[in-house]
Amino acid sequence: MGSKAYWGGQAVKIILRALIGRSFVDLRNTLPASANTDTASIISFFVFIAIFLPLPLIPPEKLQLPFKITFVMITATMFGMLGWAMHAADGPGALIHAPATQRGAALGWGAVYGLQSIVGSQASGCLGQSDWTRYARTPNAALFGQLVAAPVFIVVTAVCGILITSAAATIYGEYIWNPFELLLAIQDRSLAPAARAGTFFAGLGFLVSQLALCQMLNGISTGMDMAALCPKWINIRRGCYILTVIAIAICPWNYVTNPGTFITVLSGWSVFLSPMTAIVICDYSLVRRGPRYRLSDLYRGDPSSAYWYVAGFNPRAFLAWIAGMAPLLPGFARAVRGTSSGSGWDHIYQISYFYGFGATFVAYWALFAVWPMAGQKDVSPCQRHKARFG
């Protein structure tokens, strides 16, 4: 949530610069260079947090209409920026016509890492799908969104981003991959009424988008997890507010202001989340062979439950997660430090989502095969009764 809140703050900064004008654009920075941010960004960040705080008060099942409105606004923002960039540059821009800078294996691994970065940026949403599909009216209600809508819009968004960046390079002479930075660059060069109006509405679209992402992908998902762990003390709303405090405490501007670090952080989610996703899928599809769970035991927090494991923790899951995650850490650390040199560790990291998922999936299945759990494929008495009598 920290990175999303930071970029939400940048959206607020764009809006404030458009509304206030030169006095906010030229606001004196009172922070040292080591802070990795500036005064205007800090002010905007906390304004975003203040705007976000009431959202956890809205029940999750009431968010469908706000999310539809958000989708329309961010889609209009994306195509609006695309139309402006293509018109101002008289075409798709410099990047589209530039010759390739990589050849051979370097080009191949670069393409793989690009695919991995896209998949990694969606890792959190993939893992947390059940937080939202639980509200579906039918078991297949989520299929269209997962199989059609999500892949199509991910590809369309990526293509639009490339075209906007390419056209902006023709306009400004530099590649600006981050849409927030591009809007700020427009304001740095011009505060004419048209520029202020355009950046205001674009910033507004990104603001509501970041609010929705913070609430949907982070706040509610984390709140549900915390409520499941400590239901006596924490509910979804409190869990969301706890996460908000953590998002502020980690000072997210330290790891997202550099473009290279920004992409590394996005793809780095794969290191930790792809093994978790593999565990969930393997447990359901192979270990349990479908929905074969003892439902009554899911609500027992003592050793009588089939899912108590060892003091409430599943050691097989931890071991499988480590098996899939640990080999990725050297390459991840080298990527963050900027010392990657094309070694074996670097290549493993470049396929981190696929490696982490596959290795963890196999490890989790193997651990249950050699170390089976009592009742792992059993069902509750009520389920047996339903299967027998319908």
mmCIF file of N, CA and C in Angstrom, residues 63-156:
data_model
loop_
_atom_site.group_PDB
_atom_site.id
_atom_site.type_symbol
_atom_site.label_atom_id
_atom_site.label_comp_id
_atom_site.label_asym_id
_atom_site.label_seq_id
_atom_site.Cartn_x
_atom_site.Cartn_y
_atom_site.Cartn_z
ATOM 1 N N LEU A 63 -19.016 -1.277 -2.623
ATOM 2 C CA LEU A 63 -17.996 -0.581 -3.408
ATOM 3 C C LEU A 63 -18.116 -0.794 -4.911
ATOM 4 N N GLN A 64 -19.067 -1.588 -5.350
ATOM 5 C CA GLN A 64 -19.137 -1.908 -6.773
ATOM 6 C C GLN A 64 -19.371 -0.667 -7.628
ATOM 7 N N LEU A 65 -20.328 0.168 -7.260
ATOM 8 C CA LEU A 65 -20.605 1.377 -8.041
ATOM 9 C C LEU A 65 -19.423 2.346 -8.039
ATOM 10 N N PRO A 66 -18.800 2.645 -6.871
ATOM 11 C CA PRO A 66 -17.614 3.511 -6.908
ATOM 12 C C PRO A 66 -16.500 2.967 -7.788
ATOM 13 N N PHE A 67 -16.326 1.641 -7.807
ATOM 14 C CA PHE A 67 -15.282 1.062 -8.646
ATOM 15 C C PHE A 67 -15.629 1.202 -10.129
ATOM 16 N N LYS A 68 -16.896 1.108 -10.479
ATOM 17 C CA LYS A 68 -17.295 1.308 -11.875
ATOM 18 C C LYS A 68 -17.003 2.744 -12.312
ATOM 19 N N ILE A 69 -17.306 3.689 -11.440
ATOM 20 C CA ILE A 69 -17.021 5.095 -11.751
ATOM 21 C C ILE A 69 -15.516 5.314 -11.899
ATOM 22 N N THR A 70 -14.744 4.696 -11.007
ATOM 23 C CA THR A 70 -13.284 4.797 -11.076
ATOM 24 C C THR A 70 -12.754 4.237 -12.385
ATOM 25 N N PHE A 71 -13.299 3.093 -12.814
ATOM 26 C CA PHE A 71 -12.865 2.481 -14.069
ATOM 27 C C PHE A 71 -13.091 3.428 -15.245
ATOM 28 N N VAL A 72 -14.245 4.051 -15.293
ATOM 29 C CA VAL A 72 -14.551 4.981 -16.380
ATOM 30 C C VAL A 72 -13.589 6.168 -16.349
ATOM 31 N N MET A 73 -13.307 6.691 -15.155
ATOM 32 C CA MET A 73 -12.449 7.870 -15.041
ATOM 33 C C MET A 73 -11.013 7.564 -15.443
ATOM 34 N N ILE A 74 -10.457 6.441 -14.980
ATOM 35 C CA ILE A 74 -9.056 6.152 -15.295
ATOM 36 C C ILE A 74 -8.906 5.747 -16.760
ATOM 37 N N THR A 75 -9.933 5.097 -17.331
ATOM 38 C CA THR A 75 -9.881 4.763 -18.757
ATOM 39 C C THR A 75 -9.906 6.029 -19.604
ATOM 40 N N ALA A 76 -10.764 6.975 -19.232
ATOM 41 C CA ALA A 76 -10.810 8.253 -19.947
ATOM 42 C C ALA A 76 -9.487 8.999 -19.814
ATOM 43 N N THR A 77 -8.875 8.925 -18.633
ATOM 44 C CA THR A 77 -7.579 9.576 -18.421
ATOM 45 C C THR A 77 -6.510 8.974 -19.321
ATOM 46 N N MET A 78 -6.475 7.641 -19.385
ATOM 47 C CA MET A 78 -5.459 6.964 -20.184
ATOM 48 C C MET A 78 -5.583 7.322 -21.664
ATOM 49 N N PHE A 79 -6.786 7.223 -22.199
ATOM 50 C CA PHE A 79 -6.956 7.522 -23.626
ATOM 51 C C PHE A 79 -6.845 9.020 -23.902
ATOM 52 N N GLY A 80 -7.188 9.842 -22.922
ATOM 53 C CA GLY A 80 -6.984 11.277 -23.086
ATOM 54 C C GLY A 80 -5.512 11.621 -23.198
ATOM 55 N N MET A 81 -4.679 11.023 -22.333
ATOM 56 C CA MET A 81 -3.237 11.257 -22.413
ATOM 57 C C MET A 81 -2.669 10.709 -23.712
ATOM 58 N N LEU A 82 -3.183 9.550 -24.159
ATOM 59 C CA LEU A 82 -2.714 8.975 -25.418
ATOM 60 C C LEU A 82 -3.038 9.901 -26.588
ATOM 61 N N GLY A 83 -4.265 10.407 -26.626
ATOM 62 C CA GLY A 83 -4.645 11.311 -27.707
ATOM 63 C C GLY A 83 -3.819 12.582 -27.714
ATOM 64 N N TRP A 84 -3.584 13.161 -26.522
ATOM 65 C CA TRP A 84 -2.766 14.380 -26.447
ATOM 66 C C TRP A 84 -1.349 14.118 -26.936
ATOM 67 N N ALA A 85 -0.744 13.019 -26.455
ATOM 68 C CA ALA A 85 0.649 12.736 -26.798
ATOM 69 C C ALA A 85 0.811 12.479 -28.293
ATOM 70 N N MET A 86 -0.080 11.672 -28.867
ATOM 71 C CA MET A 86 0.020 11.362 -30.294
ATOM 72 C C MET A 86 -0.199 12.613 -31.144
ATOM 73 N N HIS A 87 -1.108 13.477 -30.713
ATOM 74 C CA HIS A 87 -1.362 14.708 -31.473
ATOM 75 C C HIS A 87 -0.178 15.669 -31.378
ATOM 76 N N ALA A 88 0.353 15.836 -30.159
ATOM 77 C CA ALA A 88 1.457 16.779 -29.967
ATOM 78 C C ALA A 88 2.731 16.315 -30.652
ATOM 79 N N ALA A 89 2.931 15.000 -30.756
ATOM 80 C CA ALA A 89 4.150 14.462 -31.367
ATOM 81 C C ALA A 89 3.969 14.145 -32.844
ATOM 82 N N ASP A 90 2.770 14.358 -33.366
ATOM 83 C CA ASP A 90 2.475 14.036 -34.770
ATOM 84 C C ASP A 90 2.752 12.572 -35.087
ATOM 85 N N GLY A 91 2.395 11.691 -34.173
ATOM 86 C CA GLY A 91 2.594 10.268 -34.409
ATOM 87 C C GLY A 91 3.015 9.536 -33.158
ATOM 88 N N PRO A 92 3.427 8.280 -33.311
ATOM 89 C CA PRO A 92 3.771 7.456 -32.144
ATOM 90 C C PRO A 92 5.087 7.804 -31.476
ATOM 91 N N GLY A 93 5.903 8.642 -32.092
ATOM 92 C CA GLY A 93 7.087 9.111 -31.406
ATOM 93 C C GLY A 93 8.365 8.356 -31.688
ATOM 94 N N ALA A 94 9.411 8.755 -30.961
ATOM 95 C CA ALA A 94 10.776 8.300 -31.246
ATOM 96 C C ALA A 94 11.007 6.841 -30.917
ATOM 97 N N LEU A 95 10.435 6.368 -29.831
ATOM 98 C CA LEU A 95 10.732 5.008 -29.374
ATOM 99 C C LEU A 95 10.288 3.962 -30.386
ATOM 100 N N ILE A 96 9.171 4.187 -31.024
ATOM 101 C CA ILE A 96 8.641 3.214 -31.977
ATOM 102 C C ILE A 96 9.574 3.054 -33.171
ATOM 103 N N HIS A 97 10.228 4.124 -33.561
ATOM 104 C CA HIS A 97 11.091 4.093 -34.747
ATOM 105 C C HIS A 97 12.568 3.890 -34.400
ATOM 106 N N ALA A 98 12.903 3.825 -33.126
ATOM 107 C CA ALA A 98 14.305 3.667 -32.728
ATOM 108 C C ALA A 98 14.775 2.238 -32.981
ATOM 109 N N PRO A 99 16.037 2.046 -33.354
ATOM 110 C CA PRO A 99 16.558 0.687 -33.565
ATOM 111 C C PRO A 99 16.714 -0.044 -32.240
ATOM 112 N N ALA A 100 16.757 -1.360 -32.317
ATOM 113 C CA ALA A 100 16.919 -2.173 -31.112
ATOM 114 C C ALA A 100 18.282 -1.922 -30.485
ATOM 115 N N THR A 101 18.334 -1.878 -29.174
ATOM 116 C CA THR A 101 19.594 -1.666 -28.457
ATOM 117 C C THR A 101 20.157 -2.958 -27.888
ATOM 118 N N GLN A 102 19.424 -4.062 -28.011
ATOM 119 C CA GLN A 102 19.877 -5.348 -27.499
ATOM 120 C C GLN A 102 19.864 -6.373 -28.621
ATOM 121 N N ARG A 103 20.733 -7.361 -28.499
ATOM 122 C CA ARG A 103 20.813 -8.421 -29.484
ATOM 123 C C ARG A 103 20.977 -9.761 -28.767
ATOM 124 N N GLY A 104 20.584 -10.820 -29.455
ATOM 125 C CA GLY A 104 20.858 -12.160 -28.976
ATOM 126 C C GLY A 104 20.240 -12.486 -27.633
ATOM 127 N N ALA A 105 21.067 -13.103 -26.763
ATOM 128 C CA ALA A 105 20.576 -13.554 -25.461
ATOM 129 C C ALA A 105 20.110 -12.396 -24.595
ATOM 130 N N ALA A 106 20.806 -11.259 -24.690
ATOM 131 C CA ALA A 106 20.412 -10.100 -23.885
ATOM 132 C C ALA A 106 19.006 -9.644 -24.248
ATOM 133 N N LEU A 107 18.680 -9.676 -25.544
ATOM 134 C CA LEU A 107 17.335 -9.307 -25.982
ATOM 135 C C LEU A 107 16.309 -10.307 -25.468
ATOM 136 N N GLY A 108 16.639 -11.597 -25.554
ATOM 137 C CA GLY A 108 15.717 -12.631 -25.086
ATOM 138 C C GLY A 108 15.429 -12.521 -23.601
ATOM 139 N N TRP A 109 16.493 -12.370 -22.797
ATOM 140 C CA TRP A 109 16.294 -12.247 -21.353
ATOM 141 C C TRP A 109 15.595 -10.941 -20.993
ATOM 142 N N GLY A 110 15.859 -9.897 -21.765
ATOM 143 C CA GLY A 110 15.155 -8.641 -21.523
ATOM 144 C C GLY A 110 13.664 -8.776 -21.770
ATOM 145 N N ALA A 111 13.296 -9.500 -22.843
ATOM 146 C CA ALA A 111 11.881 -9.726 -23.140
ATOM 147 C C ALA A 111 11.226 -10.566 -22.050
ATOM 148 N N VAL A 112 11.942 -11.591 -21.588
ATOM 149 C CA VAL A 112 11.409 -12.435 -20.513
ATOM 150 C C VAL A 112 11.207 -11.617 -19.245
ATOM 151 N N TYR A 113 12.176 -10.759 -18.936
ATOM 152 C CA TYR A 113 12.060 -9.940 -17.729
ATOM 153 C C TYR A 113 10.911 -8.938 -17.855
ATOM 154 N N GLY A 114 10.684 -8.432 -19.075
ATOM 155 C CA GLY A 114 9.544 -7.544 -19.281
ATOM 156 C C GLY A 114 8.231 -8.252 -19.006
ATOM 157 N N LEU A 115 8.103 -9.487 -19.515
ATOM 158 C CA LEU A 115 6.908 -10.281 -19.232
ATOM 159 C C LEU A 115 6.784 -10.552 -17.746
ATOM 160 N N GLN A 116 7.908 -10.886 -17.125
ATOM 161 C CA GLN A 116 7.919 -11.154 -15.691
ATOM 162 C C GLN A 116 7.506 -9.920 -14.884
ATOM 163 N N SER A 117 7.922 -8.740 -15.325
ATOM 164 C CA SER A 117 7.558 -7.515 -14.618
ATOM 165 C C SER A 117 6.056 -7.273 -14.660
ATOM 166 N N ILE A 118 5.443 -7.546 -15.822
ATOM 167 C CA ILE A 118 3.993 -7.388 -15.941
ATOM 168 C C ILE A 118 3.278 -8.377 -15.030
ATOM 169 N N VAL A 119 3.694 -9.637 -15.081
ATOM 170 C CA VAL A 119 3.062 -10.656 -14.235
ATOM 171 C C VAL A 119 3.281 -10.332 -12.765
ATOM 172 N N GLY A 120 4.503 -9.913 -12.433
ATOM 173 C CA GLY A 120 4.803 -9.597 -11.039
ATOM 174 C C GLY A 120 3.979 -8.454 -10.502
ATOM 175 N N SER A 121 3.713 -7.456 -11.348
ATOM 176 C CA SER A 121 2.921 -6.318 -10.890
ATOM 177 C C SER A 121 1.480 -6.707 -10.601
ATOM 178 N N GLN A 122 1.032 -7.839 -11.175
ATOM 179 C CA GLN A 122 -0.334 -8.316 -10.935
ATOM 180 C C GLN A 122 -0.385 -9.413 -9.876
ATOM 181 N N ALA A 123 0.762 -9.748 -9.275
ATOM 182 C CA ALA A 123 0.821 -10.883 -8.355
ATOM 183 C C ALA A 123 -0.075 -10.693 -7.146
ATOM 184 N N SER A 124 -0.087 -9.483 -6.612
ATOM 185 C CA SER A 124 -0.907 -9.224 -5.432
ATOM 186 C C SER A 124 -2.386 -9.402 -5.740
ATOM 187 N N GLY A 125 -2.827 -8.881 -6.886
ATOM 188 C CA GLY A 125 -4.225 -9.026 -7.269
ATOM 189 C C GLY A 125 -4.615 -10.469 -7.516
ATOM 190 N N CYS A 126 -3.709 -11.251 -8.117
ATOM 191 C CA CYS A 126 -3.993 -12.671 -8.359
ATOM 192 C C CYS A 126 -4.160 -13.427 -7.047
ATOM 193 N N LEU A 127 -3.264 -13.176 -6.113
ATOM 194 C CA LEU A 127 -3.318 -13.886 -4.837
ATOM 195 C C LEU A 127 -4.551 -13.499 -4.033
ATOM 196 N N GLY A 128 -4.988 -12.256 -4.159
ATOM 197 C CA GLY A 128 -6.117 -11.791 -3.360
ATOM 198 C C GLY A 128 -7.460 -11.870 -4.055
ATOM 199 N N GLN A 129 -7.548 -12.634 -5.157
ATOM 200 C CA GLN A 129 -8.811 -12.723 -5.892
ATOM 201 C C GLN A 129 -9.963 -13.209 -5.014
ATOM 202 N N SER A 130 -9.681 -14.158 -4.134
ATOM 203 C CA SER A 130 -10.761 -14.723 -3.315
ATOM 204 C C SER A 130 -11.363 -13.696 -2.364
ATOM 205 N N ASP A 131 -10.616 -12.635 -2.065
ATOM 206 C CA ASP A 131 -11.179 -11.591 -1.207
ATOM 207 C C ASP A 131 -12.377 -10.920 -1.867
ATOM 208 N N TRP A 132 -12.439 -10.989 -3.202
ATOM 209 C CA TRP A 132 -13.534 -10.334 -3.924
ATOM 210 C C TRP A 132 -14.477 -11.328 -4.572
ATOM 211 N N THR A 133 -13.965 -12.457 -5.054
ATOM 212 C CA THR A 133 -14.857 -13.445 -5.660
ATOM 213 C C THR A 133 -15.802 -14.044 -4.623
ATOM 214 N N ARG A 134 -15.489 -13.922 -3.360
ATOM 215 C CA ARG A 134 -16.386 -14.422 -2.313
ATOM 216 C C ARG A 134 -17.732 -13.700 -2.339
ATOM 217 N N TYR A 135 -17.755 -12.503 -2.921
ATOM 218 C CA TYR A 135 -19.002 -11.738 -2.997
ATOM 219 C C TYR A 135 -19.782 -12.026 -4.285
ATOM 220 N N ALA A 136 -19.269 -12.914 -5.140
ATOM 221 C CA ALA A 136 -19.946 -13.214 -6.404
ATOM 222 C C ALA A 136 -21.254 -13.963 -6.152
ATOM 223 N N ARG A 137 -22.206 -13.760 -7.037
ATOM 224 C CA ARG A 137 -23.512 -14.409 -6.889
ATOM 225 C C ARG A 137 -23.487 -15.860 -7.359
ATOM 226 N N THR A 138 -22.612 -16.184 -8.312
ATOM 227 C CA THR A 138 -22.492 -17.554 -8.814
ATOM 228 C C THR A 138 -21.018 -17.941 -8.869
ATOM 229 N N PRO A 139 -20.698 -19.250 -8.846
ATOM 230 C CA PRO A 139 -19.287 -19.673 -8.882
ATOM 231 C C PRO A 139 -18.532 -19.206 -10.117
ATOM 232 N N ASN A 140 -19.236 -19.041 -11.237
ATOM 233 C CA ASN A 140 -18.569 -18.658 -12.487
ATOM 234 C C ASN A 140 -18.646 -17.166 -12.783
ATOM 235 N N ALA A 141 -19.125 -16.384 -11.833
ATOM 236 C CA ALA A 141 -19.323 -14.954 -12.089
ATOM 237 C C ALA A 141 -18.015 -14.224 -12.378
ATOM 238 N N ALA A 142 -16.908 -14.716 -11.840
ATOM 239 C CA ALA A 142 -15.626 -14.015 -11.996
ATOM 240 C C ALA A 142 -14.854 -14.442 -13.241
ATOM 241 N N LEU A 143 -15.334 -15.456 -13.963
ATOM 242 C CA LEU A 143 -14.548 -16.001 -15.064
ATOM 243 C C LEU A 143 -14.303 -14.980 -16.172
ATOM 244 N N PHE A 144 -15.322 -14.232 -16.561
ATOM 245 C CA PHE A 144 -15.138 -13.268 -17.654
ATOM 246 C C PHE A 144 -14.091 -12.228 -17.283
ATOM 247 N N GLY A 145 -14.161 -11.722 -16.066
ATOM 248 C CA GLY A 145 -13.189 -10.725 -15.640
ATOM 249 C C GLY A 145 -11.781 -11.267 -15.587
ATOM 250 N N GLN A 146 -11.631 -12.520 -15.128
ATOM 251 C CA GLN A 146 -10.303 -13.103 -14.978
ATOM 252 C C GLN A 146 -9.717 -13.577 -16.301
ATOM 253 N N LEU A 147 -10.540 -14.151 -17.167
ATOM 254 C CA LEU A 147 -10.037 -14.763 -18.397
ATOM 255 C C LEU A 147 -10.032 -13.815 -19.589
ATOM 256 N N VAL A 148 -10.893 -12.805 -19.580
ATOM 257 C CA VAL A 148 -11.016 -11.923 -20.743
ATOM 258 C C VAL A 148 -10.665 -10.478 -20.396
ATOM 259 N N ALA A 149 -11.433 -9.891 -19.487
ATOM 260 C CA ALA A 149 -11.289 -8.455 -19.223
ATOM 261 C C ALA A 149 -9.904 -8.102 -18.697
ATOM 262 N N ALA A 150 -9.436 -8.823 -17.683
ATOM 263 C CA ALA A 150 -8.141 -8.482 -17.080
ATOM 264 C C ALA A 150 -6.991 -8.584 -18.082
ATOM 265 N N PRO A 151 -6.813 -9.720 -18.798
ATOM 266 C CA PRO A 151 -5.705 -9.779 -19.763
ATOM 267 C C PRO A 151 -5.788 -8.710 -20.844
ATOM 268 N N VAL A 152 -6.996 -8.459 -21.362
ATOM 269 C CA VAL A 152 -7.142 -7.471 -22.433
ATOM 270 C C VAL A 152 -6.744 -6.085 -21.948
ATOM 271 N N PHE A 153 -7.242 -5.687 -20.778
ATOM 272 C CA PHE A 153 -6.962 -4.338 -20.301
ATOM 273 C C PHE A 153 -5.517 -4.193 -19.832
ATOM 274 N N ILE A 154 -4.913 -5.260 -19.340
ATOM 275 C CA ILE A 154 -3.496 -5.190 -18.974
ATOM 276 C C ILE A 154 -2.646 -4.927 -20.220
ATOM 277 N N VAL A 155 -2.942 -5.641 -21.312
ATOM 278 C CA VAL A 155 -2.195 -5.455 -22.559
ATOM 279 C C VAL A 155 -2.455 -4.066 -23.142
ATOM 280 N N VAL A 156 -3.714 -3.655 -23.176
ATOM 281 C CA VAL A 156 -4.053 -2.338 -23.731
ATOM 282 C C VAL A 156 -3.377 -1.226 -22.938
#
